[in-house]
Coordinates of C-alpha atoms in Angstrom, one line a residue:
Chain T
M1 CA 15.6 -75.7 11.9
V2 CA 14.3 -75.0 8.5
V3 CA 10.5 -75.3 8.1
K4 CA 9.6 -77.8 5.4
V5 CA 6.5 -76.8 3.4
Y6 CA 4.9 -79.6 1.4
G7 CA 3.1 -78.6 -1.8
P8 CA 3.5 -76.9 -5.2
V9 CA 4.7 -73.3 -5.0
R10 CA 1.9 -72.3 -7.3
A11 CA -1.0 -73.6 -5.1
A12 CA -2.8 -70.7 -3.5
C13 CA -3.0 -72.4 -0.1
V14 CA 0.7 -73.2 -0.1
Q15 CA 1.4 -69.5 -1.0
R16 CA -0.6 -68.4 2.0
V17 CA 1.9 -70.2 4.2
L18 CA 5.0 -69.2 2.2
L19 CA 3.9 -65.5 2.3
C20 CA 3.6 -65.6 6.1
L21 CA 7.0 -67.2 6.5
L22 CA 8.5 -64.5 4.2
E23 CA 6.8 -61.7 6.2
K24 CA 8.3 -63.2 9.4
D25 CA 11.7 -63.9 7.8
V26 CA 11.5 -67.6 8.7
E27 CA 13.7 -69.9 6.7
F28 CA 11.8 -72.6 4.8
E29 CA 12.3 -75.3 2.2
I30 CA 9.6 -76.1 -0.3
V31 CA 9.1 -79.9 -0.8
H32 CA 7.3 -80.1 -4.1
V33 CA 4.2 -82.3 -4.3
D34 CA 3.1 -83.3 -7.8
L35 CA -0.7 -82.9 -7.7
D36 CA -1.1 -83.9 -11.4
A37 CA 0.6 -87.2 -10.6
G38 CA -1.7 -87.6 -7.5
E39 CA 1.2 -87.5 -5.1
H40 CA -1.1 -85.8 -2.5
K41 CA -3.3 -89.0 -2.4
A42 CA -0.4 -91.4 -2.0
P43 CA -0.2 -93.3 1.3
D44 CA 3.0 -91.5 2.3
F45 CA 1.5 -88.1 1.9
L46 CA -1.8 -89.2 3.6
L47 CA 0.2 -89.9 6.7
R48 CA 1.2 -86.2 6.7
Q49 CA -2.2 -84.8 5.7
P50 CA -5.0 -87.4 6.0
F51 CA -7.4 -85.4 3.8
G52 CA -5.0 -85.5 0.9
Q53 CA -4.5 -81.8 0.5
V54 CA -1.7 -79.3 0.4
P55 CA 0.0 -77.7 2.3
A56 CA 1.4 -79.5 5.2
I57 CA 4.4 -78.4 7.2
E58 CA 7.1 -80.1 9.3
D59 CA 9.2 -78.1 11.7
G60 CA 11.3 -80.4 13.8
D61 CA 8.8 -82.6 15.7
L62 CA 5.9 -80.3 14.8
K63 CA 3.6 -81.3 12.0
L64 CA 0.6 -79.1 11.0
F65 CA -1.8 -78.8 8.1
E66 CA -4.6 -76.3 7.1
S67 CA -2.9 -73.1 5.7
R68 CA -4.7 -70.7 8.0
A69 CA -3.9 -72.7 11.1
I70 CA -0.2 -72.7 10.0
I71 CA -0.1 -69.0 9.5
R72 CA -1.8 -68.4 12.9
Y73 CA 0.8 -70.6 14.5
Y74 CA 3.8 -68.8 12.9
A75 CA 2.4 -65.4 13.5
A76 CA 2.0 -66.3 17.2
K77 CA 5.4 -68.0 17.5
Y78 CA 7.2 -65.1 15.9
E79 CA 5.0 -62.4 17.3
E80 CA 8.0 -60.3 18.4
R81 CA 9.6 -60.3 15.0
G82 CA 8.6 -58.4 11.8
P83 CA 5.1 -57.0 11.2
K84 CA 2.5 -57.5 13.8
L85 CA 0.4 -60.0 11.8
L86 CA -1.9 -60.6 14.7
G87 CA -2.5 -56.9 15.5
K88 CA -1.3 -55.1 18.6
S89 CA -3.8 -56.3 21.2
L90 CA -6.1 -59.3 21.9
E91 CA -9.1 -57.3 20.7
E92 CA -7.3 -56.5 17.4
R93 CA -6.3 -60.2 17.2
A94 CA -9.9 -61.3 17.4
V95 CA -10.8 -58.9 14.5
V96 CA -7.9 -60.4 12.5
D97 CA -9.3 -63.9 13.2
Q98 CA -12.8 -62.6 12.2
W99 CA -11.6 -61.5 8.8
V100 CA -9.6 -64.6 8.2
E101 CA -12.8 -66.6 8.9
V102 CA -14.6 -64.3 6.5
E103 CA -12.0 -65.0 3.8
A104 CA -12.3 -68.7 4.4
H105 CA -16.1 -68.9 4.5
N106 CA -17.4 -66.0 2.4
F107 CA -14.7 -65.4 -0.1
N108 CA -12.5 -68.4 -0.8
D109 CA -15.2 -70.9 -2.1
L110 CA -16.5 -68.4 -4.6
V111 CA -13.0 -67.6 -5.9
Y112 CA -12.1 -71.2 -6.0
T113 CA -15.1 -72.2 -8.0
L114 CA -14.7 -69.3 -10.4
V115 CA -11.0 -70.2 -11.0
L116 CA -11.8 -73.9 -11.3
Q117 CA -14.5 -73.3 -14.0
L118 CA -12.8 -70.5 -15.9
V119 CA -9.1 -71.5 -15.7
I120 CA -8.2 -74.9 -14.3
L121 CA -10.7 -77.1 -16.1
P122 CA -10.1 -75.5 -19.5
R123 CA -6.3 -75.9 -18.9
M124 CA -7.0 -79.6 -18.5
G125 CA -8.9 -79.7 -21.7
K126 CA -12.3 -79.9 -20.0
Q127 CA -15.4 -77.7 -20.3
G128 CA -15.9 -75.2 -17.5
D129 CA -19.5 -74.5 -16.2
L130 CA -19.9 -70.8 -17.3
A131 CA -23.3 -70.5 -15.6
L132 CA -21.8 -71.6 -12.3
A133 CA -18.9 -69.2 -12.8
H134 CA -21.2 -66.3 -13.5
G135 CA -23.3 -67.1 -10.4
C136 CA -20.1 -67.0 -8.3
E137 CA -19.1 -63.7 -9.9
Q138 CA -22.4 -62.2 -8.9
K139 CA -22.1 -63.4 -5.3
L140 CA -18.5 -62.2 -5.2
E141 CA -19.7 -58.7 -6.3
K142 CA -21.9 -58.5 -3.2
V143 CA -19.1 -59.8 -0.9
L144 CA -16.7 -57.2 -2.4
D145 CA -19.2 -54.4 -1.8
I146 CA -19.0 -55.3 1.9
Y147 CA -15.2 -55.3 1.7
D148 CA -15.3 -51.9 0.0
Q149 CA -17.5 -50.5 2.7
R150 CA -15.2 -51.8 5.4
L151 CA -12.1 -50.5 3.6
S152 CA -13.6 -47.1 3.3
N153 CA -13.1 -46.6 7.0
S154 CA -10.2 -48.9 7.7
T155 CA -6.9 -48.9 5.8
Y156 CA -6.5 -52.6 6.2
L157 CA -9.2 -55.2 6.9
A158 CA -8.6 -55.6 10.6
G159 CA -7.5 -52.1 11.4
D160 CA -4.7 -49.6 10.5
T161 CA -1.9 -52.1 10.0
F162 CA -1.3 -55.1 7.7
T163 CA -2.2 -58.4 9.3
L164 CA -3.0 -62.0 8.5
A165 CA -6.5 -60.8 7.5
D166 CA -5.0 -59.0 4.5
L167 CA -2.3 -61.6 3.8
T168 CA -4.7 -64.5 3.6
H169 CA -6.5 -62.9 0.6
L170 CA -3.5 -62.3 -1.6
P171 CA -2.9 -65.7 -3.3
A172 CA -6.5 -66.2 -4.3
I173 CA -7.0 -62.6 -5.5
R174 CA -3.9 -63.1 -7.7
Y175 CA -5.7 -66.1 -9.4
L176 CA -8.9 -64.1 -9.6
V177 CA -7.4 -61.0 -11.2
N178 CA -4.5 -62.4 -13.2
D179 CA -5.7 -65.8 -14.3
A180 CA -9.4 -65.6 -14.3
G181 CA -9.6 -62.1 -15.8
M182 CA -11.8 -60.7 -13.1
G183 CA -9.8 -57.6 -12.4
H184 CA -12.9 -55.4 -12.8
L185 CA -14.2 -56.8 -9.5
V186 CA -11.3 -55.0 -7.8
T187 CA -10.8 -52.0 -10.0
Q188 CA -14.5 -51.0 -9.9
R189 CA -14.2 -50.6 -6.1
E190 CA -12.2 -47.7 -5.1
H191 CA -11.2 -48.9 -1.6
V192 CA -10.7 -52.5 -2.5
N193 CA -8.5 -51.4 -5.4
A194 CA -6.3 -49.1 -3.2
W195 CA -6.0 -51.8 -0.6
L196 CA -4.9 -54.4 -3.1
Q197 CA -2.3 -52.0 -4.6
T198 CA -0.9 -51.4 -1.2
I199 CA -0.7 -55.0 0.0
S200 CA 0.7 -56.3 -3.4
N201 CA 3.5 -53.8 -3.1
R202 CA 4.9 -55.5 0.0
S203 CA 8.4 -57.0 -0.5
A204 CA 7.4 -60.4 0.9
W205 CA 4.7 -60.7 -1.8
K206 CA 7.1 -59.6 -4.5
K207 CA 9.6 -62.2 -3.3
L208 CA 6.9 -64.9 -3.4
M209 CA 6.0 -63.9 -7.0
M210 CA 9.7 -64.4 -8.0
L211 CA 9.9 -67.8 -6.1
A212 CA 6.8 -68.9 -8.0
N213 CA 8.2 -67.8 -11.3
Y214 CA 5.4 -65.4 -12.3
Chain E
M1 CA -19.5 -55.1 30.8
V2 CA -21.9 -57.9 29.9
V3 CA -21.3 -60.1 26.9
K4 CA -24.3 -60.2 24.6
V5 CA -24.8 -63.0 22.1
Y6 CA -27.3 -62.6 19.3
G7 CA -29.4 -65.5 18.0
P8 CA -28.6 -68.1 20.7
V9 CA -30.9 -70.8 19.3
Y10 CA -28.9 -71.3 16.1
A11 CA -26.1 -73.9 15.8
S12 CA -23.3 -71.5 15.0
S13 CA -24.1 -69.3 18.0
K14 CA -24.0 -72.3 20.2
R15 CA -20.3 -72.7 19.5
V16 CA -19.8 -69.3 21.3
L17 CA -22.3 -70.2 24.1
V18 CA -20.6 -73.5 25.0
C19 CA -17.2 -71.7 25.0
L20 CA -18.5 -68.9 27.3
I21 CA -20.0 -71.4 29.8
E22 CA -16.7 -73.5 29.8
K23 CA -14.8 -70.2 30.6
E24 CA -17.3 -69.3 33.3
I25 CA -18.2 -66.0 31.5
E26 CA -21.6 -64.5 32.2
F27 CA -23.6 -63.5 29.2
E28 CA -27.0 -62.3 27.9
T29 CA -28.7 -63.3 24.7
V30 CA -30.7 -61.3 22.2
P31 CA -33.2 -63.3 20.0
V32 CA -33.0 -62.9 16.3
D33 CA -35.7 -64.5 14.1
I34 CA -34.1 -65.9 11.0
L35 CA -37.5 -67.0 9.6
K36 CA -38.7 -63.5 9.8
G37 CA -35.5 -62.3 8.0
E38 CA -34.4 -60.2 11.0
H39 CA -30.7 -61.0 10.1
K40 CA -31.1 -59.3 6.8
Q41 CA -32.6 -56.1 8.2
P42 CA -30.5 -52.9 8.0
E43 CA -30.0 -52.7 11.8
F44 CA -28.6 -56.2 12.0
L45 CA -26.4 -55.6 8.9
K46 CA -24.8 -52.7 10.7
L47 CA -23.5 -55.3 13.3
Q48 CA -22.8 -58.1 10.8
P49 CA -22.6 -56.9 7.2
F50 CA -22.7 -60.5 5.9
G51 CA -26.1 -61.1 7.6
T52 CA -25.2 -64.2 9.5
L53 CA -25.1 -65.4 13.1
P54 CA -23.8 -65.1 15.7
V55 CA -22.8 -61.6 16.6
T56 CA -21.2 -61.0 20.1
Q57 CA -21.0 -57.6 21.7
E58 CA -19.3 -56.3 24.8
G59 CA -20.0 -52.6 25.2
D60 CA -18.8 -51.1 21.9
Y61 CA -16.7 -54.1 20.9
T62 CA -18.5 -56.3 18.3
L63 CA -17.2 -59.6 16.9
Y64 CA -18.7 -62.0 14.5
E65 CA -17.7 -65.4 13.1
S66 CA -18.2 -68.0 15.8
R67 CA -14.7 -69.5 15.8
A68 CA -13.0 -66.1 15.9
T69 CA -15.2 -65.3 18.9
M70 CA -14.4 -68.6 20.6
R71 CA -10.7 -67.9 20.2
Y72 CA -11.0 -64.4 21.7
Y73 CA -12.8 -65.5 24.8
A74 CA -10.7 -68.6 25.3
E75 CA -7.5 -66.5 25.2
K76 CA -8.9 -63.5 27.1
Y77 CA -10.0 -65.7 30.0
R78 CA -7.1 -68.1 29.8
S79 CA -6.7 -68.2 33.6
Q80 CA -10.3 -69.2 34.4
G81 CA -12.5 -72.1 33.6
T82 CA -11.5 -74.9 31.3
D83 CA -8.2 -74.6 29.3
L84 CA -9.4 -74.7 25.6
L85 CA -6.2 -73.7 23.7
G86 CA -3.7 -76.2 24.9
K87 CA -0.7 -75.3 27.1
T88 CA 2.0 -74.3 24.6
I89 CA 2.2 -72.5 21.3
E90 CA 2.7 -75.9 19.6
E91 CA -0.4 -77.3 21.3
R92 CA -2.4 -74.3 20.2
G93 CA -1.1 -75.0 16.7
Q94 CA -2.8 -78.4 16.8
V95 CA -6.0 -76.7 18.1
E96 CA -5.9 -74.3 15.2
N97 CA -5.2 -77.2 12.8
W98 CA -8.3 -79.2 13.9
L99 CA -10.5 -76.2 14.3
D100 CA -9.8 -75.4 10.7
I101 CA -10.6 -79.0 9.7
E102 CA -14.0 -78.6 11.4
A103 CA -14.6 -75.4 9.5
N104 CA -13.3 -76.4 6.1
R105 CA -14.0 -80.2 5.9
Y106 CA -16.6 -81.2 8.5
N107 CA -18.9 -78.2 8.5
P108 CA -19.7 -77.8 4.8
P109 CA -21.3 -81.3 4.3
I110 CA -23.0 -81.3 7.7
Y111 CA -24.3 -77.8 7.2
T112 CA -25.7 -78.8 3.8
L113 CA -27.4 -81.9 5.4
T114 CA -28.8 -79.7 8.1
L115 CA -30.2 -77.1 5.7
H116 CA -31.8 -79.6 3.3
I117 CA -33.0 -82.2 5.8
L118 CA -34.1 -80.0 8.7
F119 CA -34.7 -76.5 7.4
S120 CA -36.0 -77.0 3.8
S121 CA -39.7 -76.9 4.7
L122 CA -39.2 -74.0 7.1
F123 CA -37.5 -72.0 4.3
G124 CA -39.8 -73.2 1.6
F125 CA -37.5 -75.1 -0.8
T126 CA -37.4 -78.7 -2.0
P127 CA -34.6 -80.7 -0.5
D128 CA -32.0 -81.8 -3.1
Q129 CA -31.7 -85.5 -2.6
N130 CA -28.6 -85.8 -4.7
L131 CA -26.9 -83.1 -2.7
I132 CA -28.0 -84.9 0.5
K133 CA -26.5 -88.1 -0.7
E134 CA -23.2 -86.5 -1.8
S135 CA -22.9 -84.6 1.5
E136 CA -23.5 -87.7 3.5
E137 CA -20.7 -89.5 1.6
K138 CA -18.4 -86.5 2.1
L139 CA -19.1 -86.4 5.8
A140 CA -18.6 -90.2 6.1
K141 CA -15.1 -89.8 4.6
V142 CA -14.3 -87.0 7.0
L143 CA -15.5 -89.2 9.9
D144 CA -13.2 -92.0 8.7
V145 CA -10.3 -89.7 9.1
Y146 CA -11.5 -88.7 12.6
E147 CA -11.9 -92.3 13.6
E148 CA -8.2 -92.9 12.7
R149 CA -7.1 -89.7 14.5
L150 CA -9.1 -90.5 17.6
S151 CA -7.7 -94.0 17.8
T152 CA -4.4 -92.4 18.8
S153 CA -5.5 -89.2 20.4
K154 CA -8.2 -88.7 23.1
Y155 CA -9.3 -85.5 21.6
L156 CA -8.8 -84.0 18.2
A157 CA -5.8 -81.7 19.0
G158 CA -4.2 -84.1 21.5
D159 CA -4.9 -85.5 24.9
F160 CA -6.6 -82.3 26.0
I161 CA -10.0 -81.0 25.2
S162 CA -10.0 -77.8 23.1
L163 CA -12.0 -75.4 20.9
A164 CA -11.5 -77.9 18.1
D165 CA -13.7 -80.5 19.8
L166 CA -16.4 -78.0 21.1
S167 CA -16.8 -76.5 17.7
H168 CA -18.3 -79.8 16.5
L169 CA -21.1 -79.9 19.1
P170 CA -24.0 -77.9 17.6
F171 CA -24.2 -79.5 14.1
T172 CA -23.3 -83.0 15.3
Q173 CA -26.2 -82.7 17.8
Y174 CA -28.5 -82.1 14.8
L175 CA -26.9 -85.2 13.1
V176 CA -27.5 -87.6 15.9
G177 CA -30.8 -86.1 16.9
P178 CA -33.4 -84.7 14.5
M179 CA -31.6 -85.8 11.4
G180 CA -31.7 -89.4 12.6
K181 CA -28.1 -90.2 11.5
E182 CA -26.7 -91.3 14.8
N183 CA -25.4 -94.4 13.1
M184 CA -22.7 -92.3 11.4
I185 CA -21.2 -91.6 14.8
R186 CA -22.0 -95.0 16.5
S187 CA -20.6 -97.1 13.7
R188 CA -17.2 -95.5 14.5
K189 CA -15.9 -96.7 17.8
H190 CA -13.5 -93.9 18.7
V191 CA -15.7 -91.1 17.2
S192 CA -18.6 -92.6 19.2
A193 CA -16.6 -92.5 22.5
W194 CA -15.4 -88.9 21.7
W195 CA -18.9 -87.8 21.0
D196 CA -20.2 -89.2 24.3
D197 CA -17.4 -87.5 26.1
I198 CA -17.9 -84.0 24.6
S199 CA -21.6 -84.0 24.4
S200 CA -22.1 -85.1 28.0
R201 CA -20.1 -82.1 29.3
P202 CA -22.3 -80.0 31.7
S203 CA -21.6 -76.9 29.5
W204 CA -23.2 -78.5 26.5
Q205 CA -26.1 -79.9 28.4
K206 CA -26.7 -76.4 29.7
V207 CA -26.8 -75.0 26.2
L208 CA -29.2 -77.6 25.1
H209 CA -31.4 -77.0 28.1
L210 CA -31.5 -73.2 27.9
Y211 CA -31.6 -72.7 24.1
A212 CA -33.9 -75.1 22.3
A213 CA -33.1 -75.5 18.6
P214 CA -35.7 -74.2 16.2
V215 CA -36.2 -77.8 14.8

């Protein structure tokens, strides 16, 4: 059964799911959702995701939403196949969960706001709030200092192997560095920089970049 | 090895406490005074570099982020106490789905309401009335989705209680109690029944009894 992933291939949250499926070699089909046309707020879509957001998946009878819930599900379902995205023990898994939560609560909102103000709104012909963006940048500096400290004694965020903790960061970091011009936040931090180089070099990420036409 | 939970009186920590009690796991607590800024002191930052609560320790093993901690103990003690992760991988997928909804949709507006309505004078800032109004509207929309969900499902992840339900307890308790916004729950028939069900659990009553909130 092919997993159907609903959402545009360029949306960060959708990419989080696609990346996990690529890492685990799970076949999928992308069902495009036109956000500009408001397709995600149409009654049909709301039956699938009642908060009107992407992504949502359908896998036979199973329907799920929330990208980090979806990646946890597939990482567990296909634990025996491909990279150990949940770590090698329950204790490691909890540290993976911890850093996925950190990404969701301490990292994602700052990056999202920055990208919205500096990239998305201007693309729509609207004025971004530069002061707000700058505030986010300053907060992100402090957060990335903590990441740099962590990565100075751990090759990957949750330990010595690549896990969901690292994977979950890739889509938003790409927006931050490539689209919002905030590469200095990464390159100025030796360990964050090395970590990003390593995880962006994975073949699943490269496949996703091709799929998304970057 | 005894489980130690730091900062038990705060809402986020109570997610972990209620989970430990449901799983019949013994624990100790270590007070942390947020008003005195203890969570921003160097010793605490060694445990939790982002300076937030809770932190949970078992010997050398330290975990933070309340929902990560809940998941760990619910899985580690799968065979004892209440089953909080569903019975199959698919059921667990639903638990993860709704736990993330609590974290990403429910918690942000209710956290803002809590901070501005209950903690502004303690922390010495003026509550932002516009933000309060916006947050209440956002929360109302989320609760409408919950009302629909709970009209066809006894609990959020399915017909079984799970971490997804328990995760809502601490901040919702603030909402119906000291924030005086019980009507947001009571005006929604299925949300109301669900709230009565989960908040009357002995585990939650024990948390409320043992660890009085700072407001």
